[in-house]
mmCIF file of N, CA, C and O in Angstrom:
data_model
loop_
_atom_site.group_PDB
_atom_site.id
_atom_site.type_symbol
_atom_site.label_atom_id
_atom_site.label_comp_id
_atom_site.label_asym_id
_atom_site.label_seq_id
_atom_site.Cartn_x
_atom_site.Cartn_y
_atom_site.Cartn_z
ATOM 1 N N MET A 7 122.591 82.777 -33.675
ATOM 2 C CA MET A 7 121.563 83.523 -33.683
ATOM 3 C C MET A 7 120.500 83.047 -33.896
ATOM 4 O O MET A 7 120.337 82.190 -35.273
ATOM 5 N N PHE A 8 118.953 82.523 -33.422
ATOM 6 C CA PHE A 8 118.150 82.039 -33.414
ATOM 7 C C PHE A 8 116.862 82.265 -34.858
ATOM 8 O O PHE A 8 117.031 84.041 -34.973
ATOM 9 N N THR A 9 117.004 81.530 -35.834
ATOM 10 C CA THR A 9 115.902 82.459 -36.583
ATOM 11 C C THR A 9 114.488 82.137 -36.544
ATOM 12 O O THR A 9 113.528 82.366 -37.300
ATOM 13 N N VAL A 10 114.381 81.233 -35.516
ATOM 14 C CA VAL A 10 112.725 80.962 -35.223
ATOM 15 C C VAL A 10 112.042 81.699 -33.606
ATOM 16 O O VAL A 10 113.419 82.201 -33.170
ATOM 17 N N PRO A 11 111.614 82.311 -33.500
ATOM 18 C CA PRO A 11 111.303 82.880 -32.126
ATOM 19 C C PRO A 11 111.992 82.037 -30.733
ATOM 20 O O PRO A 11 111.429 80.770 -30.765
ATOM 21 N N MET A 12 112.325 82.751 -30.125
ATOM 22 C CA MET A 12 112.454 82.014 -28.817
ATOM 23 C C MET A 12 112.077 81.028 -28.187
ATOM 24 O O MET A 12 112.456 79.518 -27.964
ATOM 25 N N ALA A 13 110.621 81.346 -28.025
ATOM 26 C CA ALA A 13 109.797 80.148 -27.733
ATOM 27 C C ALA A 13 109.475 79.452 -28.560
ATOM 28 O O ALA A 13 109.398 78.100 -27.906
ATOM 29 N N TRP A 14 109.203 79.334 -29.680
ATOM 30 C CA TRP A 14 109.370 78.095 -30.251
ATOM 31 C C TRP A 14 110.625 77.007 -30.118
ATOM 32 O O TRP A 14 110.646 75.709 -30.347
ATOM 33 N N ALA A 15 111.850 78.028 -29.989
ATOM 34 C CA ALA A 15 112.709 77.022 -30.276
ATOM 35 C C ALA A 15 112.675 76.156 -28.283
ATOM 36 O O ALA A 15 113.209 75.261 -28.273
ATOM 37 N N THR A 16 112.393 76.927 -27.583
ATOM 38 C CA THR A 16 112.273 76.313 -26.257
ATOM 39 C C THR A 16 111.408 74.902 -26.300
ATOM 40 O O THR A 16 111.667 73.781 -25.839
ATOM 41 N N GLY A 17 110.249 75.134 -26.805
ATOM 42 C CA GLY A 17 108.901 74.739 -27.310
ATOM 43 C C GLY A 17 109.387 73.164 -28.088
ATOM 44 O O GLY A 17 109.590 71.908 -27.695
ATOM 45 N N TYR A 18 110.293 73.666 -28.820
ATOM 46 C CA TYR A 18 110.700 72.139 -30.002
ATOM 47 C C TYR A 18 111.689 71.699 -29.099
ATOM 48 O O TYR A 18 111.697 70.223 -29.235
ATOM 49 N N SER A 19 112.703 72.301 -28.548
ATOM 50 C CA SER A 19 113.556 71.321 -28.109
ATOM 51 C C SER A 19 112.983 70.441 -27.009
ATOM 52 O O SER A 19 113.548 69.518 -26.586
ATOM 53 N N ALA A 20 112.108 70.872 -26.110
ATOM 54 C CA ALA A 20 111.623 70.264 -24.941
ATOM 55 C C ALA A 20 111.103 68.983 -25.560
ATOM 56 O O ALA A 20 111.107 67.949 -24.895
ATOM 57 N N ALA A 21 110.253 69.640 -26.413
ATOM 58 C CA ALA A 21 109.436 68.069 -27.439
ATOM 59 C C ALA A 21 110.903 67.091 -28.429
ATOM 60 O O ALA A 21 110.583 65.999 -28.033
ATOM 61 N N ALA A 22 111.677 67.574 -28.494
ATOM 62 C CA ALA A 22 112.619 66.770 -28.943
ATOM 63 C C ALA A 22 113.340 65.732 -28.161
ATOM 64 O O ALA A 22 113.598 64.589 -28.087
ATOM 65 N N MET A 23 113.482 66.776 -26.412
ATOM 66 C CA MET A 23 114.225 65.649 -25.769
ATOM 67 C C MET A 23 113.703 64.555 -25.758
ATOM 68 O O MET A 23 114.074 63.348 -25.323
ATOM 69 N N VAL A 24 112.338 65.193 -25.155
ATOM 70 C CA VAL A 24 111.398 63.504 -24.932
ATOM 71 C C VAL A 24 111.379 62.554 -25.961
ATOM 72 O O VAL A 24 111.281 61.412 -25.829
ATOM 73 N N GLY A 25 111.370 62.913 -27.194
ATOM 74 C CA GLY A 25 111.008 62.076 -28.285
ATOM 75 C C GLY A 25 112.441 61.439 -28.059
ATOM 76 O O GLY A 25 112.318 59.943 -28.559
ATOM 77 N N ASP A 26 113.642 61.981 -28.054
ATOM 78 C CA ASP A 26 114.690 61.244 -27.708
ATOM 79 C C ASP A 26 114.993 60.598 -26.934
ATOM 80 O O ASP A 26 115.421 58.904 -27.123
ATOM 81 N N ALA A 27 114.747 60.689 -25.520
ATOM 82 C CA ALA A 27 114.595 59.630 -24.666
ATOM 83 C C ALA A 27 113.730 58.375 -25.032
ATOM 84 O O ALA A 27 114.003 57.274 -24.631
ATOM 85 N N LEU A 28 112.188 59.173 -25.398
ATOM 86 C CA LEU A 28 111.378 57.393 -25.699
ATOM 87 C C LEU A 28 111.959 56.828 -26.337
ATOM 88 O O LEU A 28 112.228 55.328 -26.561
ATOM 89 N N ARG A 29 112.474 57.379 -28.002
ATOM 90 C CA ARG A 29 113.266 56.722 -28.704
ATOM 91 C C ARG A 29 114.498 55.526 -27.782
ATOM 92 O O ARG A 29 114.246 54.468 -28.468
ATOM 93 N N GLU A 30 115.383 56.132 -27.366
ATOM 94 C CA GLU A 30 116.391 55.025 -26.745
ATOM 95 C C GLU A 30 115.975 54.592 -25.555
ATOM 96 O O GLU A 30 116.312 53.020 -25.767
ATOM 97 N N ALA A 31 114.450 54.527 -24.959
ATOM 98 C CA ALA A 31 114.148 53.850 -24.302
ATOM 99 C C ALA A 31 113.093 53.071 -24.840
ATOM 100 O O ALA A 31 113.264 51.617 -24.822
ATOM 101 N N CYS A 32 112.905 52.721 -26.067
ATOM 102 C CA CYS A 32 112.368 51.609 -26.938
ATOM 103 C C CYS A 32 113.206 50.828 -27.640
ATOM 104 O O CYS A 32 113.193 49.426 -27.709
ATOM 105 N N ALA A 33 114.459 51.562 -28.147
ATOM 106 C CA ALA A 33 115.507 50.805 -28.345
ATOM 107 C C ALA A 33 116.048 50.009 -27.111
ATOM 108 O O ALA A 33 116.240 48.486 -27.328
ATOM 109 N N ALA A 34 115.836 50.352 -25.876
ATOM 110 C CA ALA A 34 116.572 49.288 -24.772
ATOM 111 C C ALA A 34 115.294 48.323 -24.259
ATOM 112 O O ALA A 34 115.181 47.742 -23.207
ATOM 113 N N LYS A 35 114.114 48.543 -25.116
ATOM 114 C CA LYS A 35 113.168 47.753 -24.734
ATOM 115 C C LYS A 35 112.406 48.156 -23.113
ATOM 116 O O LYS A 35 112.541 47.289 -22.211
ATOM 117 N N ASP A 36 112.646 49.133 -22.840
ATOM 118 C CA ASP A 36 112.418 49.218 -21.632
ATOM 119 C C ASP A 36 111.178 50.846 -21.268
ATOM 120 O O ASP A 36 112.072 52.168 -21.296
ATOM 121 N N LEU A 37 110.065 50.874 -21.826
ATOM 122 C CA LEU A 37 109.331 51.948 -21.631
ATOM 123 C C LEU A 37 108.777 52.343 -20.604
ATOM 124 O O LEU A 37 108.011 53.061 -20.553
ATOM 125 N N SER A 38 109.340 51.662 -19.456
ATOM 126 C CA SER A 38 108.807 52.202 -17.310
ATOM 127 C C SER A 38 109.150 53.475 -17.255
ATOM 128 O O SER A 38 110.293 54.269 -18.845
ATOM 129 N N ARG A 39 109.054 54.030 -16.602
ATOM 130 C CA ARG A 39 109.365 55.624 -16.221
ATOM 131 C C ARG A 39 111.144 55.937 -15.914
ATOM 132 O O ARG A 39 111.623 56.344 -16.274
ATOM 133 N N ALA A 40 110.982 54.732 -14.953
ATOM 134 C CA ALA A 40 112.963 54.300 -14.715
ATOM 135 C C ALA A 40 113.256 54.392 -16.624
ATOM 136 O O ALA A 40 114.580 54.547 -16.293
ATOM 137 N N GLY A 41 112.953 53.574 -16.970
ATOM 138 C CA GLY A 41 113.856 53.382 -18.300
ATOM 139 C C GLY A 41 113.672 54.624 -19.044
ATOM 140 O O GLY A 41 114.567 54.985 -19.657
ATOM 141 N N VAL A 42 112.667 55.146 -19.265
ATOM 142 C CA VAL A 42 112.709 56.352 -19.817
ATOM 143 C C VAL A 42 113.638 57.626 -19.528
ATOM 144 O O VAL A 42 114.247 58.234 -20.111
ATOM 145 N N VAL A 43 113.469 57.759 -17.556
ATOM 146 C CA VAL A 43 114.771 58.687 -16.988
ATOM 147 C C VAL A 43 115.621 57.830 -17.246
ATOM 148 O O VAL A 43 117.067 59.113 -17.916
ATOM 149 N N ALA A 44 116.021 56.839 -17.734
ATOM 150 C CA ALA A 44 117.581 56.194 -17.422
ATOM 151 C C ALA A 44 117.703 56.570 -19.501
ATOM 152 O O ALA A 44 119.028 57.014 -18.904
ATOM 153 N N ALA A 45 117.047 56.668 -20.157
ATOM 154 C CA ALA A 45 117.622 57.184 -21.496
ATOM 155 C C ALA A 45 117.605 58.106 -21.734
ATOM 156 O O ALA A 45 118.519 58.962 -22.360
ATOM 157 N N HIS A 46 116.985 59.095 -20.786
ATOM 158 C CA HIS A 46 117.238 60.597 -21.000
ATOM 159 C C HIS A 46 118.520 60.868 -20.264
ATOM 160 O O HIS A 46 119.565 62.085 -20.589
ATOM 161 N N ARG A 47 118.975 60.556 -19.056
ATOM 162 C CA ARG A 47 120.046 60.827 -18.531
ATOM 163 C C ARG A 47 121.667 60.396 -19.015
ATOM 164 O O ARG A 47 122.350 60.508 -18.686
ATOM 165 N N THR A 48 121.136 59.726 -20.103
ATOM 166 C CA THR A 48 122.613 59.510 -20.955
ATOM 167 C C THR A 48 123.099 60.465 -21.949
ATOM 168 O O THR A 48 124.179 60.406 -22.180
ATOM 169 N N ARG A 49 122.292 61.402 -21.711
ATOM 170 C CA ARG A 49 122.549 62.563 -22.865
ATOM 171 C C ARG A 49 123.821 63.678 -22.062
ATOM 172 O O ARG A 49 123.034 63.981 -20.727
ATOM 173 N N SER A 50 124.577 63.404 -22.307
ATOM 174 C CA SER A 50 125.863 64.469 -22.040
ATOM 175 C C SER A 50 126.247 65.788 -22.515
ATOM 176 O O SER A 50 126.603 66.658 -22.013
ATOM 177 N N SER A 51 125.018 65.676 -24.019
ATOM 178 C CA SER A 51 125.964 67.047 -24.304
ATOM 179 C C SER A 51 125.130 67.036 -25.789
ATOM 180 O O SER A 51 124.689 66.285 -26.679
ATOM 181 N N TRP A 52 123.947 67.581 -25.346
ATOM 182 C CA TRP A 52 122.462 67.743 -25.988
ATOM 183 C C TRP A 52 121.642 69.184 -26.383
ATOM 184 O O TRP A 52 122.156 69.959 -25.489
ATOM 185 N N GLY A 53 121.405 69.447 -27.448
ATOM 186 C CA GLY A 53 120.664 70.538 -27.980
ATOM 187 C C GLY A 53 121.419 71.827 -28.560
ATOM 188 O O GLY A 53 121.010 72.681 -28.336
ATOM 189 N N GLY A 54 122.729 71.553 -28.667
ATOM 190 C CA GLY A 54 123.375 72.665 -28.986
ATOM 191 C C GLY A 54 123.044 73.382 -30.508
ATOM 192 O O GLY A 54 122.772 74.710 -30.569
ATOM 193 N N GLU A 55 122.288 72.761 -31.000
ATOM 194 C CA GLU A 55 121.547 73.454 -32.143
ATOM 195 C C GLU A 55 119.995 74.276 -32.192
ATOM 196 O O GLU A 55 119.510 74.878 -32.797
ATOM 197 N N TYR A 56 119.648 73.954 -30.510
ATOM 198 C CA TYR A 56 118.697 74.617 -30.465
ATOM 199 C C TYR A 56 118.778 75.838 -29.238
ATOM 200 O O TYR A 56 118.419 76.237 -28.853
ATOM 201 N N GLY A 57 120.401 75.933 -29.021
ATOM 202 C CA GLY A 57 120.783 76.938 -27.987
ATOM 203 C C GLY A 57 122.327 76.549 -27.543
ATOM 204 O O GLY A 57 122.978 76.344 -28.537
ATOM 205 N N VAL A 58 121.780 76.051 -26.207
ATOM 206 C CA VAL A 58 123.527 75.963 -25.810
ATOM 207 C C VAL A 58 123.299 74.311 -24.914
ATOM 208 O O VAL A 58 122.103 73.742 -25.029
ATOM 209 N N PRO A 59 124.484 73.987 -25.477
ATOM 210 C CA PRO A 59 124.783 72.306 -24.872
ATOM 211 C C PRO A 59 123.719 71.844 -24.019
ATOM 212 O O PRO A 59 124.150 72.456 -22.912
ATOM 213 N N MET A 60 123.505 70.862 -23.540
ATOM 214 C CA MET A 60 122.796 70.657 -22.238
ATOM 215 C C MET A 60 123.484 69.433 -21.845
ATOM 216 O O MET A 60 123.541 68.246 -22.533
ATOM 217 N N ASP A 61 123.669 68.826 -20.738
ATOM 218 C CA ASP A 61 124.118 67.903 -19.802
ATOM 219 C C ASP A 61 123.084 67.312 -18.636
ATOM 220 O O ASP A 61 123.007 67.582 -17.918
ATOM 221 N N PHE A 62 122.429 66.063 -19.428
ATOM 222 C CA PHE A 62 121.180 65.887 -18.094
ATOM 223 C C PHE A 62 121.628 64.583 -17.460
ATOM 224 O O PHE A 62 120.925 63.865 -16.534
ATOM 225 N N THR A 63 123.219 64.031 -17.581
ATOM 226 C CA THR A 63 123.492 63.105 -16.558
ATOM 227 C C THR A 63 123.772 63.194 -15.302
ATOM 228 O O THR A 63 123.830 61.932 -14.506
ATOM 229 N N VAL A 64 123.609 64.341 -14.793
ATOM 230 C CA VAL A 64 123.672 64.713 -13.095
ATOM 231 C C VAL A 64 122.416 65.263 -12.729
ATOM 232 O O VAL A 64 122.269 66.159 -13.241
ATOM 233 N N PHE A 65 121.858 64.205 -12.214
ATOM 234 C CA PHE A 65 120.261 64.729 -11.672
ATOM 235 C C PHE A 65 120.368 66.167 -10.880
ATOM 236 O O PHE A 65 119.636 66.617 -10.695
ATOM 237 N N ASP A 66 121.404 66.704 -10.001
ATOM 238 C CA ASP A 66 121.196 67.613 -8.958
ATOM 239 C C ASP A 66 122.413 68.515 -9.427
ATOM 240 O O ASP A 66 122.452 69.815 -8.864
ATOM 241 N N ARG A 67 122.321 69.064 -11.053
ATOM 242 C CA ARG A 67 123.016 70.147 -11.236
ATOM 243 C C ARG A 67 122.120 70.620 -12.539
ATOM 244 O O ARG A 67 121.736 69.506 -13.439
ATOM 245 N N PRO A 68 122.130 71.327 -12.710
ATOM 246 C CA PRO A 68 121.263 72.332 -13.739
ATOM 247 C C PRO A 68 121.518 71.618 -15.324
ATOM 248 O O PRO A 68 123.207 71.617 -15.385
ATOM 249 N N ALA A 69 121.330 71.310 -15.998
ATOM 250 C CA ALA A 69 121.396 70.892 -17.453
ATOM 251 C C ALA A 69 122.397 72.019 -18.321
ATOM 252 O O ALA A 69 123.589 71.279 -18.795
ATOM 253 N N SER A 70 122.186 73.049 -18.001
ATOM 254 C CA SER A 70 123.101 74.003 -18.695
ATOM 255 C C SER A 70 122.718 75.461 -17.678
ATOM 256 O O SER A 70 122.108 75.694 -17.115
ATOM 257 N N ARG A 71 123.827 76.114 -17.084
ATOM 258 C CA ARG A 71 123.959 77.357 -16.418
ATOM 259 C C ARG A 71 124.044 78.654 -17.863
ATOM 260 O O ARG A 71 124.079 79.882 -17.222
ATOM 261 N N ALA A 72 124.255 78.044 -18.725
ATOM 262 C CA ALA A 72 124.348 79.629 -19.831
ATOM 263 C C ALA A 72 122.681 79.990 -20.122
ATOM 264 O O ALA A 72 121.601 79.155 -19.882
ATOM 265 N N SER A 73 122.817 81.388 -20.183
ATOM 266 C CA SER A 73 121.115 82.307 -20.878
ATOM 267 C C SER A 73 121.457 82.777 -21.881
ATOM 268 O O SER A 73 122.647 83.587 -21.708
ATOM 269 N N PHE A 74 120.129 82.952 -22.599
ATOM 270 C CA PHE A 74 120.417 84.235 -23.354
ATOM 271 C C PHE A 74 120.039 85.348 -23.245
ATOM 272 O O PHE A 74 118.726 85.200 -22.117
ATOM 273 N N VAL A 75 120.259 86.553 -23.258
ATOM 274 C CA VAL A 75 119.649 87.690 -22.985
ATOM 275 C C VAL A 75 118.966 88.238 -24.066
ATOM 276 O O VAL A 75 119.213 88.214 -25.067
ATOM 277 N N THR A 76 117.353 88.158 -23.975
ATOM 278 C CA THR A 76 116.413 88.881 -25.054
ATOM 279 C C THR A 76 115.756 90.291 -25.203
ATOM 280 O O THR A 76 115.801 90.921 -23.930
ATOM 281 N N ARG A 77 115.539 90.861 -25.802
ATOM 282 C CA ARG A 77 114.993 91.875 -25.714
ATOM 283 C C ARG A 77 113.608 92.247 -26.805
ATOM 284 O O ARG A 77 113.564 91.339 -27.764
ATOM 285 N N PRO A 78 112.751 92.952 -26.480
ATOM 286 C CA PRO A 78 111.688 93.163 -26.988
ATOM 287 C C PRO A 78 111.791 93.790 -28.645
ATOM 288 O O PRO A 78 112.750 94.478 -28.255
ATOM 289 N N ASP A 79 111.193 93.442 -29.398
ATOM 290 C CA ASP A 79 111.729 93.792 -30.599
ATOM 291 C C ASP A 79 109.987 93.320 -31.685
ATOM 292 O O ASP A 79 109.733 92.400 -32.067
ATOM 293 N N ARG A 80 109.159 94.698 -31.764
ATOM 294 C CA ARG A 80 107.659 94.258 -32.330
ATOM 295 C C ARG A 80 107.803 94.002 -33.624
ATOM 296 O O ARG A 80 106.965 93.681 -34.366
ATOM 297 N N ASP A 81 108.799 94.147 -34.605
ATOM 298 C CA ASP A 81 109.084 93.673 -35.463
ATOM 299 C C ASP A 81 109.597 92.271 -36.136
ATOM 300 O O ASP A 81 109.568 91.533 -37.050
ATOM 301 N N ALA A 82 110.202 91.642 -34.790
ATOM 302 C CA ALA A 82 110.946 90.239 -35.176
ATOM 303 C C ALA A 82 109.581 89.396 -34.856
ATOM 304 O O ALA A 82 108.321 89.391 -34.013
ATOM 305 N N ILE A 83 109.726 87.833 -35.464
ATOM 306 C CA ILE A 83 108.740 87.169 -35.153
ATOM 307 C C ILE A 83 109.416 86.876 -33.980
ATOM 308 O O ILE A 83 109.785 86.231 -33.390
ATOM 309 N N GLY A 84 107.917 86.714 -32.919
ATOM 310 C CA GLY A 84 107.371 86.465 -31.884
ATOM 311 C C GLY A 84 107.719 87.136 -30.815
ATOM 312 O O GLY A 84 107.801 86.891 -29.147
ATOM 313 N N GLY A 85 107.931 88.407 -31.327
ATOM 314 C CA GLY A 85 108.211 89.651 -30.380
ATOM 315 C C GLY A 85 109.584 90.328 -29.771
ATOM 316 O O GLY A 85 109.504 91.092 -28.903
ATOM 317 N N ALA A 86 110.548 89.588 -29.926
ATOM 318 C CA ALA A 86 111.902 89.025 -29.259
ATOM 319 C C ALA A 86 113.135 88.855 -30.040
ATOM 320 O O ALA A 86 112.807 88.246 -30.961
ATOM 321 N N VAL A 87 114.054 89.356 -29.937
ATOM 322 C CA VAL A 87 115.367 89.370 -30.739
ATOM 323 C C VAL A 87 116.615 89.436 -29.522
ATOM 324 O O VAL A 87 117.028 89.390 -28.450
ATOM 325 N N VAL A 88 117.607 88.389 -29.969
ATOM 326 C CA VAL A 88 118.712 87.807 -28.947
ATOM 327 C C VAL A 88 119.430 89.596 -28.426
ATOM 328 O O VAL A 88 119.950 89.353 -29.914
ATOM 329 N N PHE A 89 119.846 89.522 -27.687
ATOM 330 C CA PHE A 89 120.001 90.990 -27.523
ATOM 331 C C PHE A 89 122.024 90.406 -27.217
ATOM 332 O O PHE A 89 122.737 91.437 -27.267
ATOM 333 N N GLU A 90 121.967 89.826 -26.177
ATOM 334 C CA GLU A 90 123.266 89.209 -26.300
ATOM 335 C C GLU A 90 123.371 87.696 -25.640
ATOM 336 O O GLU A 90 122.362 87.135 -25.711
ATOM 337 N N GLU A 91 124.294 87.302 -26.616
ATOM 338 C CA GLU A 91 124.714 85.484 -27.107
ATOM 339 C C GLU A 91 124.774 85.028 -25.650
ATOM 340 O O GLU A 91 125.107 85.608 -24.117
ATOM 341 N N ALA A 92 123.970 83.466 -25.568
ATOM 342 C CA ALA A 92 124.556 82.654 -24.382
ATOM 343 C C ALA A 92 125.597 82.770 -23.559
ATOM 344 O O ALA A 92 126.779 83.095 -24.276
ATOM 345 N N SER A 93 125.813 83.243 -22.121
ATOM 346 C CA SER A 93 126.979 82.839 -21.402
ATOM 347 C C SER A 93 126.467 82.533 -19.502
ATOM 348 O O SER A 93 124.951 82.681 -19.876
ATOM 349 N N VAL A 94 127.445 82.418 -18.906
ATOM 350 C CA VAL A 94 127.054 82.030 -17.662
ATOM 351 C C VAL A 94 127.572 83.127 -16.916
ATOM 352 O O VAL A 94 128.434 83.598 -17.157
ATOM 353 N N SER A 95 126.228 83.459 -15.937
ATOM 354 C CA SER A 95 126.445 84.655 -14.631
ATOM 355 C C SER A 95 127.538 84.062 -13.587
ATOM 356 O O SER A 95 127.545 82.785 -13.520
ATOM 357 N N GLY A 96 128.050 85.053 -12.874
ATOM 358 C CA GLY A 96 128.757 84.518 -11.479
ATOM 359 C C GLY A 96 127.716 83.965 -11.087
ATOM 360 O O GLY A 96 128.106 82.889 -10.268
ATOM 361 N N LEU A 97 126.466 84.610 -10.532
ATOM 362 C CA LEU A 97 125.968 83.699 -9.894
ATOM 363 C C LEU A 97 125.150 82.227 -9.851
ATOM 364 O O LEU A 97 124.992 81.415 -9.454
ATOM 365 N N ALA A 98 124.962 81.749 -11.528
ATOM 366 C CA ALA A 98 124.885 80.899 -11.783
ATOM 367 C C ALA A 98 125.844 79.971 -11.508
ATOM 368 O O ALA A 98 125.234 78.650 -11.604
ATOM 369 N N LYS A 99 127.194 80.358 -11.623
ATOM 370 C CA LYS A 99 128.113 79.517 -11.472
ATOM 371 C C LYS A 99 128.116 78.957 -10.481
ATOM 372 O O LYS A 99 128.872 77.932 -9.983
ATOM 373 N N GLU A 100 127.679 79.729 -9.577
ATOM 374 C CA GLU A 100 127.928 79.610 -7.829
ATOM 375 C C GLU A 100 126.552 78.842 -7.291
ATOM 376 O O GLU A 100 126.794 78.314 -6.191
ATOM 377 N N TYR A 101 125.967 78.747 -8.404
ATOM 378 C CA TYR A 101 124.243 77.994 -7.554
ATOM 379 C C TYR A 101 124.137 76.820 -7.252
ATOM 380 O O TYR A 101 124.688 75.931 -8.057
ATOM 381 N N ARG A 102 123.600 76.573 -6.264
ATOM 382 C CA ARG A 102 123.995 75.029 -5.813
ATOM 383 C C ARG A 102 122.469 74.840 -5.772
ATOM 384 O O ARG A 102 121.447 75.391 -5.100
ATOM 385 N N VAL A 103 121.843 73.282 -6.400
ATOM 386 C CA VAL A 103 120.701 73.078 -6.397
ATOM 387 C C VAL A 103 120.489 72.524 -5.802
ATOM 388 O O VAL A 103 120.696 71.697 -4.822
ATOM 389 N N PRO A 104 118.940 72.942 -4.653
ATOM 390 C CA PRO A 104 118.402 72.135 -3.483
ATOM 391 C C PRO A 104 118.336 70.780 -3.994
ATOM 392 O O PRO A 104 117.247 70.373 -4.809
ATOM 393 N N VAL A 105 118.551 70.035 -3.379
ATOM 394 C CA VAL A 105 118.026 68.165 -3.614
ATOM 395 C C VAL A 105 117.766 67.742 -2.131
ATOM 396 O O VAL A 105 118.478 67.888 -1.133
ATOM 397 N N GLY A 106 116.529 67.130 -2.492
ATOM 398 C CA GLY A 106 116.110 66.048 -1.142
ATOM 399 C C GLY A 106 114.857 66.166 -0.821
ATOM 400 O O GLY A 106 113.978 65.626 -0.218
#
């Protein structure tokens, strides 16, 4: 269960993803757009500490199909609490990403 508001976790994980890709691109001495994207695409299990693990190695597949269900709570920091832990719906399992 998150101890910080969901929006904070989402924003922090997005920034951390970019930071990690930039660090790896720096280590590879390739800060070109292609180098940063390649560094990002090496991540096969990223971000479990921020929610659910994400796999960025395949560009035409979502990094994760799992979602949390939240509900409003005026007393909670950020105004929402986790109502249902992350799971994958039947629709998400079958979804095909349009590529092209």
